[in-house]
Coordinates of C-alpha atoms and ligand atoms in Angstrom, one line a residue:
M12 CA 13.7 -4.5 -15.3
A13 CA 14.8 -5.1 -19.0
Y14 CA 12.7 -2.2 -20.0
Q15 CA 14.2 0.0 -17.2
L16 CA 17.7 -0.9 -18.4
L17 CA 16.8 -0.3 -22.0
T18 CA 15.5 3.3 -21.2
T19 CA 19.4 4.4 -20.5
H20 CA 20.5 3.0 -23.8
Q21 CA 23.7 1.9 -21.8
F22 CA 23.1 -1.8 -21.2
D23 CA 23.0 -5.0 -23.3
V24 CA 20.3 -7.2 -21.8
T25 CA 20.0 -10.9 -22.0
I26 CA 17.1 -12.9 -20.7
F27 CA 17.3 -16.6 -19.9
T28 CA 13.9 -18.2 -19.9
P29 CA 12.6 -21.7 -20.5
Q30 CA 9.7 -20.7 -22.6
S31 CA 9.4 -18.8 -25.8
A32 CA 6.8 -16.2 -26.3
D33 CA 4.5 -18.4 -28.1
E34 CA 4.7 -21.1 -25.4
V35 CA 4.0 -18.6 -22.8
R36 CA 0.9 -17.2 -24.9
T37 CA -0.4 -20.8 -25.3
G38 CA 0.4 -22.1 -22.0
R39 CA -1.3 -22.3 -18.6
I40 CA -2.6 -19.1 -16.7
R41 CA -0.2 -18.0 -14.0
S42 CA -1.9 -15.3 -11.8
T43 CA -4.8 -13.1 -11.3
Q44 CA -2.2 -10.1 -11.9
V45 CA -4.1 -7.0 -11.0
H46 CA -1.9 -4.0 -11.6
F47 CA -2.6 -1.1 -9.5
S48 CA -1.8 2.5 -10.3
S49 CA 1.9 2.8 -9.3
T50 CA 2.6 -0.2 -11.3
I51 CA 0.8 1.3 -14.5
A52 CA 2.6 4.4 -14.0
R53 CA 6.0 2.5 -14.0
E54 CA 4.8 0.7 -17.2
R55 CA 4.2 3.9 -18.9
L56 CA 7.4 5.6 -17.7
Y57 CA 9.4 2.7 -19.0
R58 CA 7.4 2.5 -22.4
M59 CA 6.0 -0.9 -21.8
P60 CA 3.3 -2.1 -24.1
T61 CA -0.1 -0.4 -23.5
W62 CA -3.4 -2.1 -23.1
P63 CA -6.2 0.3 -24.7
N64 CA -8.7 -2.5 -24.5
A65 CA -8.2 -3.2 -21.0
Q66 CA -11.2 -3.0 -18.7
E67 CA -10.7 -0.2 -16.0
L68 CA -11.2 -1.5 -12.5
T69 CA -12.4 1.4 -10.6
S70 CA -13.6 -0.1 -7.4
V71 CA -13.3 -2.9 -4.7
H72 CA -16.6 -4.4 -3.5
V73 CA -16.6 -6.2 -0.2
S74 CA -19.3 -8.7 0.7
V75 CA -19.2 -10.8 4.0
G76 CA -21.0 -14.1 4.4
G77 CA -23.0 -13.6 1.3
E78 CA -24.2 -10.0 2.1
T79 CA -23.1 -7.2 0.1
F80 CA -21.5 -4.4 2.3
F81 CA -20.1 -1.8 0.0
A82 CA -18.1 -0.7 -3.1
G83 CA -15.1 1.5 -2.4
S84 CA -13.7 3.7 -5.0
L85 CA -10.2 3.3 -6.2
D86 CA -8.4 6.8 -6.3
K87 CA -6.7 5.7 -9.7
P88 CA -7.9 2.6 -11.9
A89 CA -6.3 -0.7 -11.9
Y90 CA -6.4 -3.6 -14.5
S91 CA -5.7 -7.1 -15.2
I92 CA -4.1 -8.5 -18.2
D93 CA -3.6 -12.2 -18.6
Q94 CA 0.0 -12.7 -17.9
R95 CA 0.1 -15.0 -21.0
L96 CA -0.8 -12.2 -23.3
Y97 CA 1.0 -9.4 -21.2
F98 CA 4.4 -11.5 -21.1
S99 CA 4.3 -12.8 -24.7
E100 CA 3.8 -9.1 -26.0
C101 CA 6.5 -7.9 -23.8
M102 CA 8.9 -10.6 -25.0
A103 CA 8.3 -9.9 -28.5
D104 CA 8.7 -6.2 -28.1
L105 CA 11.9 -6.6 -26.2
Q106 CA 13.2 -8.9 -29.0
R107 CA 12.4 -6.2 -31.5
Q108 CA 14.2 -3.6 -29.3
G109 CA 17.5 -5.8 -29.4
V110 CA 17.1 -7.9 -26.2
H111 CA 18.9 -11.3 -26.6
F112 CA 16.7 -14.2 -25.4
V113 CA 18.3 -17.6 -24.4
Y114 CA 15.5 -20.2 -24.0
A115 CA 16.9 -22.3 -21.1
K116 CA 16.2 -23.0 -17.5
V117 CA 19.2 -21.9 -15.3
S118 CA 20.5 -24.2 -12.8
S119 CA 22.6 -23.1 -9.8
E120 CA 25.8 -24.7 -11.3
Q121 CA 25.3 -22.7 -14.5
L122 CA 24.9 -19.6 -12.4
S123 CA 28.5 -19.8 -11.3
G124 CA 29.6 -19.6 -14.9
M125 CA 27.1 -16.8 -15.9
V126 CA 28.5 -14.5 -13.2
E127 CA 31.7 -14.5 -15.2
S128 CA 30.1 -13.5 -18.6
F129 CA 27.8 -10.6 -17.4
D130 CA 28.4 -7.3 -15.5
L131 CA 25.4 -8.3 -13.4
V132 CA 23.1 -11.3 -13.2
V133 CA 19.5 -10.7 -11.7
D134 CA 17.6 -13.8 -10.5
C135 CA 13.9 -13.0 -11.2
T136 CA 12.9 -16.8 -11.2
G137 CA 9.5 -16.3 -9.5
R138 CA 8.0 -18.6 -7.0
S139 CA 10.1 -21.7 -8.4
G140 CA 13.3 -19.8 -7.4
P141 CA 15.5 -18.4 -6.3
V142 CA 18.4 -20.2 -8.1
A143 CA 20.9 -18.1 -6.3
P144 CA 21.6 -18.9 -2.6
F145 CA 20.0 -15.7 -1.1
P146 CA 19.8 -16.1 2.7
L147 CA 16.3 -15.7 4.4
D148 CA 15.9 -12.2 6.0
S149 CA 15.1 -13.4 9.5
S150 CA 13.9 -9.8 10.4
M151 CA 10.9 -10.4 8.0
P152 CA 7.8 -12.3 8.8
K153 CA 7.5 -15.8 7.4
I154 CA 4.8 -18.4 6.9
A155 CA 6.2 -21.8 6.2
T156 CA 3.1 -23.6 5.4
P157 CA 0.6 -22.0 3.2
L158 CA -2.6 -20.7 5.0
R159 CA -4.8 -21.0 1.8
K160 CA -5.2 -23.1 -1.3
C161 CA -5.6 -21.0 -4.4
S162 CA -7.7 -22.1 -7.2
V163 CA -8.2 -19.7 -10.2
G164 CA -10.2 -20.0 -13.4
Y165 CA -10.9 -17.3 -16.3
F166 CA -14.5 -17.7 -17.2
L167 CA -17.0 -16.6 -19.9
G168 CA -20.7 -16.1 -19.0
V169 CA -20.4 -13.9 -16.0
E170 CA -21.9 -10.5 -15.9
N171 CA -19.9 -7.7 -14.3
A172 CA -21.1 -6.1 -11.0
K173 CA -21.4 -2.3 -11.4
P174 CA -19.2 -0.2 -10.8
V175 CA -16.8 -2.4 -12.6
G176 CA -14.1 -3.5 -10.2
I177 CA -12.6 -6.2 -8.0
L178 CA -15.1 -8.1 -5.7
A179 CA -13.9 -9.6 -2.6
H180 CA -16.5 -12.1 -1.2
I181 CA -15.2 -13.1 2.3
L182 CA -16.6 -16.2 4.0
P183 CA -15.4 -16.2 7.6
G184 CA -13.6 -19.2 8.6
E185 CA -13.6 -20.6 5.0
G186 CA -11.7 -18.2 2.9
E187 CA -12.4 -15.8 0.1
L188 CA -13.5 -15.5 -3.5
F189 CA -12.2 -12.7 -5.5
E190 CA -13.7 -11.9 -8.8
I191 CA -11.8 -9.8 -11.4
P192 CA -12.7 -8.7 -14.8
A193 CA -9.6 -9.1 -17.0
L194 CA -8.4 -9.0 -20.5
T195 CA -7.1 -12.1 -22.4
E196 CA -6.2 -12.9 -25.9
V197 CA -9.9 -14.0 -26.6
G198 CA -11.3 -10.8 -25.1
P199 CA -12.7 -10.0 -21.7
V200 CA -13.3 -12.7 -19.1
T201 CA -14.2 -12.9 -15.4
I202 CA -11.4 -14.3 -13.0
L203 CA -12.9 -16.3 -10.2
F204 CA -10.2 -16.8 -7.7
V205 CA -11.0 -19.0 -4.6
E206 CA -8.5 -18.6 -1.5
A207 CA -9.7 -21.7 0.4
V208 CA -8.6 -22.3 4.1
P209 CA -7.1 -25.7 3.9
G210 CA -9.5 -28.4 4.9
G211 CA -12.5 -26.2 4.7
Q212 CA -15.6 -26.1 2.6
L213 CA -13.9 -24.2 -0.2
D214 CA -11.0 -26.6 -0.4
V215 CA -12.6 -28.9 -3.0
F216 CA -10.6 -28.3 -6.2
H217 CA -8.2 -31.1 -5.8
R218 CA -11.1 -33.2 -7.2
A219 CA -10.7 -31.2 -10.6
H220 CA -8.6 -33.5 -12.9
H221 CA -9.5 -31.4 -16.1
A222 CA -11.0 -28.2 -17.2
Q223 CA -14.5 -29.5 -17.1
D224 CA -14.2 -30.7 -13.6
F225 CA -12.8 -27.4 -12.5
C226 CA -15.6 -25.4 -14.1
S227 CA -18.4 -27.7 -12.4
I228 CA -16.8 -27.3 -9.1
M229 CA -16.8 -23.5 -9.4
L230 CA -20.3 -23.7 -10.4
D231 CA -21.1 -25.6 -7.4
I232 CA -19.3 -23.3 -5.2
T233 CA -21.1 -20.3 -6.4
E234 CA -24.5 -22.0 -6.0
S235 CA -23.7 -23.1 -2.4
F236 CA -21.8 -20.2 -1.0
F237 CA -22.1 -17.2 -3.3
P238 CA -25.5 -16.7 -4.7
E239 CA -24.9 -13.2 -5.7
I240 CA -22.3 -14.4 -8.3
R241 CA -24.6 -17.2 -9.3
N242 CA -27.4 -14.6 -10.1
R243 CA -25.1 -12.8 -12.6
L244 CA -23.8 -16.0 -14.3
T245 CA -25.4 -17.5 -17.4
R246 CA -25.3 -21.2 -16.8
E247 CA -25.3 -22.1 -20.6
Q248 CA -22.3 -19.8 -21.4
F249 CA -20.4 -20.4 -18.0
S250 CA -17.2 -22.1 -19.2
L251 CA -13.3 -21.6 -19.0
C252 CA -12.1 -19.2 -21.8
D253 CA -9.7 -22.0 -22.9
D254 CA -8.5 -25.5 -21.8
H255 CA -5.5 -23.9 -20.0
A256 CA -7.4 -21.3 -18.2
Y257 CA -7.3 -22.7 -14.8
L258 CA -4.7 -23.0 -12.0
R259 CA -4.3 -24.5 -8.4
V260 CA -1.4 -23.4 -6.3
A261 CA -0.5 -22.8 -2.7
V262 CA 2.1 -20.3 -2.0
R263 CA 4.6 -20.1 1.1
S264 CA 5.6 -16.8 2.4
E265 CA 9.2 -15.9 2.8
V266 CA 11.6 -13.0 2.1
H267 CA 15.2 -13.3 1.1
I268 CA 18.1 -10.8 1.4
P269 CA 18.1 -10.2 -2.2
Y270 CA 21.8 -10.4 -3.1
C271 CA 24.8 -12.7 -2.4
E272 CA 28.1 -13.6 -3.6
V273 CA 28.3 -16.4 -6.4
N274 CA 31.9 -17.4 -7.3
G275 CA 33.2 -14.1 -6.0
R276 CA 30.6 -11.9 -7.8
F277 CA 27.3 -10.5 -6.7
V278 CA 23.9 -11.9 -7.8
V279 CA 20.8 -9.6 -7.1
G280 CA 17.2 -10.9 -6.7
C281 CA 13.9 -9.3 -7.8
G282 CA 10.2 -10.3 -7.6
D283 CA 8.9 -13.6 -6.2
S284 CA 12.2 -15.1 -6.2
V285 CA 13.1 -13.0 -3.1
V286 CA 9.8 -11.6 -1.8
L287 CA 7.1 -14.3 -2.0
N288 CA 3.6 -14.0 -0.5
D289 CA 0.2 -15.6 -0.7
P290 CA -1.8 -13.6 -3.3
I291 CA -4.5 -12.7 -1.1
T292 CA -3.8 -8.8 -1.2
G293 CA -2.9 -9.0 -5.0
Q294 CA 0.6 -7.4 -4.4
G295 CA 3.1 -9.9 -6.1
D296 CA 3.3 -8.2 -9.4
N297 CA 3.0 -4.6 -8.0
T298 CA 5.9 -5.5 -5.4
A299 CA 8.1 -7.0 -8.4
S300 CA 7.5 -3.8 -10.2
Y301 CA 8.4 -1.7 -7.1
L302 CA 11.6 -3.8 -6.5
T303 CA 12.7 -3.4 -10.1
E304 CA 12.5 0.4 -9.9
Q305 CA 14.4 0.3 -6.6
L306 CA 17.3 -1.9 -8.1
F307 CA 17.4 0.2 -11.2
C308 CA 17.8 3.3 -9.2
A309 CA 20.5 1.8 -6.9
L310 CA 22.3 0.6 -10.2
L311 CA 22.2 4.1 -11.7
D312 CA 23.1 5.8 -8.4
D313 CA 26.5 3.8 -8.6
A314 CA 26.7 3.7 -12.4
S315 CA 30.0 5.7 -12.3
R316 CA 31.9 2.9 -10.3
E317 CA 31.7 -0.8 -9.9
W318 CA 28.7 -2.1 -8.3
D319 CA 29.5 -3.8 -5.0
E320 CA 27.8 -4.8 -1.9
T321 CA 27.1 -1.2 -0.9
T322 CA 25.1 -1.0 -4.1
F323 CA 22.7 -3.9 -3.3
Q324 CA 22.7 -3.0 0.4
S325 CA 21.2 0.3 -0.6
Y326 CA 18.7 -1.4 -2.9
W327 CA 17.5 -3.6 -0.1
E328 CA 17.5 -1.0 2.8
K329 CA 15.4 1.4 0.5
S330 CA 13.0 -1.5 -0.4
K331 CA 12.6 -3.2 2.9
P332 CA 10.1 -0.7 4.5
Y333 CA 7.5 -1.2 1.7
V334 CA 8.1 -4.9 1.6
N335 CA 7.6 -5.1 5.3
H336 CA 4.1 -3.4 4.8
V337 CA 3.1 -5.6 2.1
V338 CA 4.3 -8.8 3.8
S339 CA 2.7 -7.9 7.3
W340 CA -0.6 -6.7 5.9
S341 CA -0.7 -9.9 3.7
H342 CA -0.1 -12.2 6.6
A343 CA -2.8 -10.3 8.7
M344 CA -5.3 -10.8 5.9
L345 CA -4.6 -14.6 6.0
R346 CA -5.6 -14.7 9.8
P347 CA -8.8 -13.8 11.4
L348 CA -9.2 -10.1 11.1
P349 CA -8.5 -7.9 14.1
E350 CA -11.4 -6.4 15.8
H351 CA -10.8 -2.7 14.7
I352 CA -10.5 -3.9 11.1
L353 CA -13.7 -5.6 11.4
G354 CA -15.2 -2.4 12.8
M355 CA -13.9 -0.5 9.8
I356 CA -15.5 -3.0 7.4
M357 CA -18.7 -2.6 9.2
E358 CA -18.6 1.1 9.2
G359 CA -17.7 1.0 5.3
R360 CA -21.4 0.0 4.9
T361 CA -22.7 3.4 5.9
N362 CA -19.6 5.5 5.5
Q363 CA -18.4 6.0 1.8
A364 CA -15.0 7.7 3.0
V365 CA -14.2 4.4 4.9
A366 CA -15.2 2.2 2.1
D367 CA -13.1 4.3 -0.2
R368 CA -10.3 4.0 2.1
I369 CA -10.4 0.1 2.4
A370 CA -10.6 -0.1 -1.4
N371 CA -7.3 1.9 -1.6
W372 CA -5.5 -0.5 0.8
F373 CA -4.8 -2.5 -2.4
R374 CA -3.5 0.4 -4.3
T375 CA -1.3 1.7 -1.7
P376 CA -0.3 -1.2 0.8
S377 CA 1.3 1.1 3.3
S378 CA -2.1 2.6 4.1
A379 CA -3.3 -0.7 4.9
Y380 CA -0.4 -1.5 6.9
N381 CA -1.0 1.8 8.9
D382 CA -4.6 0.8 9.4
F383 CA -3.9 -2.6 10.5
F384 CA -1.0 -2.0 12.8
Y385 CA -1.5 1.7 14.0
K386 CA -5.3 1.5 14.7
D387 CA -5.3 4.6 16.9
E388 CA -4.4 6.8 14.1
I389 CA -7.2 5.7 11.7
H390 CA -9.5 8.5 12.4
E391 CA -6.9 11.3 12.6
N392 CA -5.4 10.3 9.3
G393 CA -8.1 10.7 6.7
G394 CA -6.2 11.0 3.6
H395 CA -4.8 8.2 1.3
E396 CA -1.3 7.9 0.4
Q397 CA -0.4 8.7 -3.3
Ligands
FAD410 C1 -3.2 -17.2 -7.8 C2 -2.4 -16.1 -7.9 C3 -2.9 -14.8 -7.9 C4 -2.2 -13.6 -8.0 N1 -2.7 -12.4 -8.2 C5 -2.0 -11.3 -8.2 C6 -2.5 -9.9 -8.4 O1 -3.8 -9.8 -8.6 N2 -1.8 -8.9 -8.2 C7 -0.4 -9.2 -8.2 O2 0.3 -8.1 -8.1 N3 0.2 -10.3 -8.1 C8 -0.5 -11.5 -8.0 N4 0.0 -12.5 -7.9 C9 1.4 -12.7 -7.9 C10 2.2 -12.4 -9.3 O3 1.5 -13.4 -10.3 C11 3.7 -12.6 -9.0 O4 4.1 -12.0 -7.8 C12 4.5 -12.2 -10.2 O5 4.1 -12.9 -11.3 C13 5.9 -12.3 -9.8 O6 6.5 -11.9 -11.1 P1 8.1 -12.5 -11.1 O7 8.6 -12.0 -12.4 O8 9.0 -12.4 -9.9 O9 7.8 -14.0 -11.3 P2 7.1 -14.8 -12.5 O10 5.9 -14.1 -12.9 O11 6.8 -16.2 -11.8 O12 8.1 -15.1 -13.5 C14 9.3 -15.9 -13.3 C15 9.8 -16.3 -14.8 O13 11.0 -16.9 -14.5 C16 11.1 -18.1 -15.3 N5 12.1 -19.1 -14.5 C17 11.9 -19.8 -13.4 N6 12.8 -20.6 -13.2 C18 13.8 -20.3 -14.1 C19 15.1 -20.7 -14.1 N7 15.6 -21.5 -13.3 N8 15.9 -20.1 -15.2 C20 15.4 -19.4 -16.1 N9 14.0 -19.0 -16.0 C21 13.3 -19.3 -15.0 C22 9.8 -18.7 -15.3 O14 9.5 -19.4 -16.4 C23 8.9 -17.3 -15.4 O15 9.0 -16.8 -16.8 C24 -0.9 -13.6 -8.0 C25 -0.2 -14.9 -7.9 C26 -1.0 -16.3 -7.9 C27 -0.2 -17.5 -7.8

């Protein structure tokens, strides 16, 4: 959002955040952060830092129950840059461009004062938010209790599968393991991301009390359930890339109407603080990027007059169909897959066009939504969304 506002040369931007760029850079990992092509296009459009050393992810491999099914090609490549590196670079770059940083955690009490001092306050406080009292959007699906426990580590010592891409290893009834080549400050790593069904055989990371435990548990899991990964792993080199390179989290799923009045002024929301989802489909960053653009366009459309409720209504009305696609698809991926989707995955083994179509669900979630919820149209509608 800050980058978008800067492109117009019309706004002074202040960012309130609890951590300095250096604290972010040396802190704990936050995500697996795959950025698909629309997000990468926005990063270029709004002149965000570029990542020439990022490994291009050109495919999505799918295996089920330990058997490799297919590698579908992404129409346009994706990448994953450690958010510690990405955010700290962006913060330093924004500072150079004149953005003012205040290193503080904003409370709801402070918010009432902040609305007096700024033309607009955007609440993008992530999954620990929102700080503003945005109401839940009751028309959107919601999952109150997380259906997965997420455990993520950034590892050295894993050889990439070819073609280089995202690997989705599905273990029916137990969960998924996603494998993602990524760029960190220390160079390339392989992210291993377990989405465990609570109480199941993959739900074992609560036993990890420090980095070494986490690493041993991941090694055990690959040996017991994912031998294909085990075969590409060098045991002597297999380690986390640093002591903060692991994360355990469970994410609720809820959507808020992303604007409300605080002290007589509107506050607006963007990203996880208003659209929160389990990361099974890797869409959180991409949706946050989409929302910032929708908000930016709504603000510019009304730039000649004072922003009011209609400005923020327009932002939400335009964003809602896409958000519904992402949320509905993500929820469907957390539950036993529908028969016709299992059929598609089976067909992907022998039909490359279907394999490619499945890969591009992640790039264009609306195509996934159509395949999941409008099954009769699957064979008539062969092309991918752009
Ligand atoms: C395990 C995992 C894997 C994921 N994988 C992917 C993926 O592959 N692709 C994808 O697109 N998404 C993925 N996501 C989701 C993605 O990381 C988030 O959707 C994205 O980071 C949301 O961005 P955000 O800016 O809204 O929030 P955040 O990135 O969480 O940033 C919020 C910021 O607000 C600050 N903050 C919080 N509270 C306050 C406060 N009170 N005052 C001031 N500042 C505050 C925080 O310190 C932080 O800097 C994943 C998430 C998880 C947990």
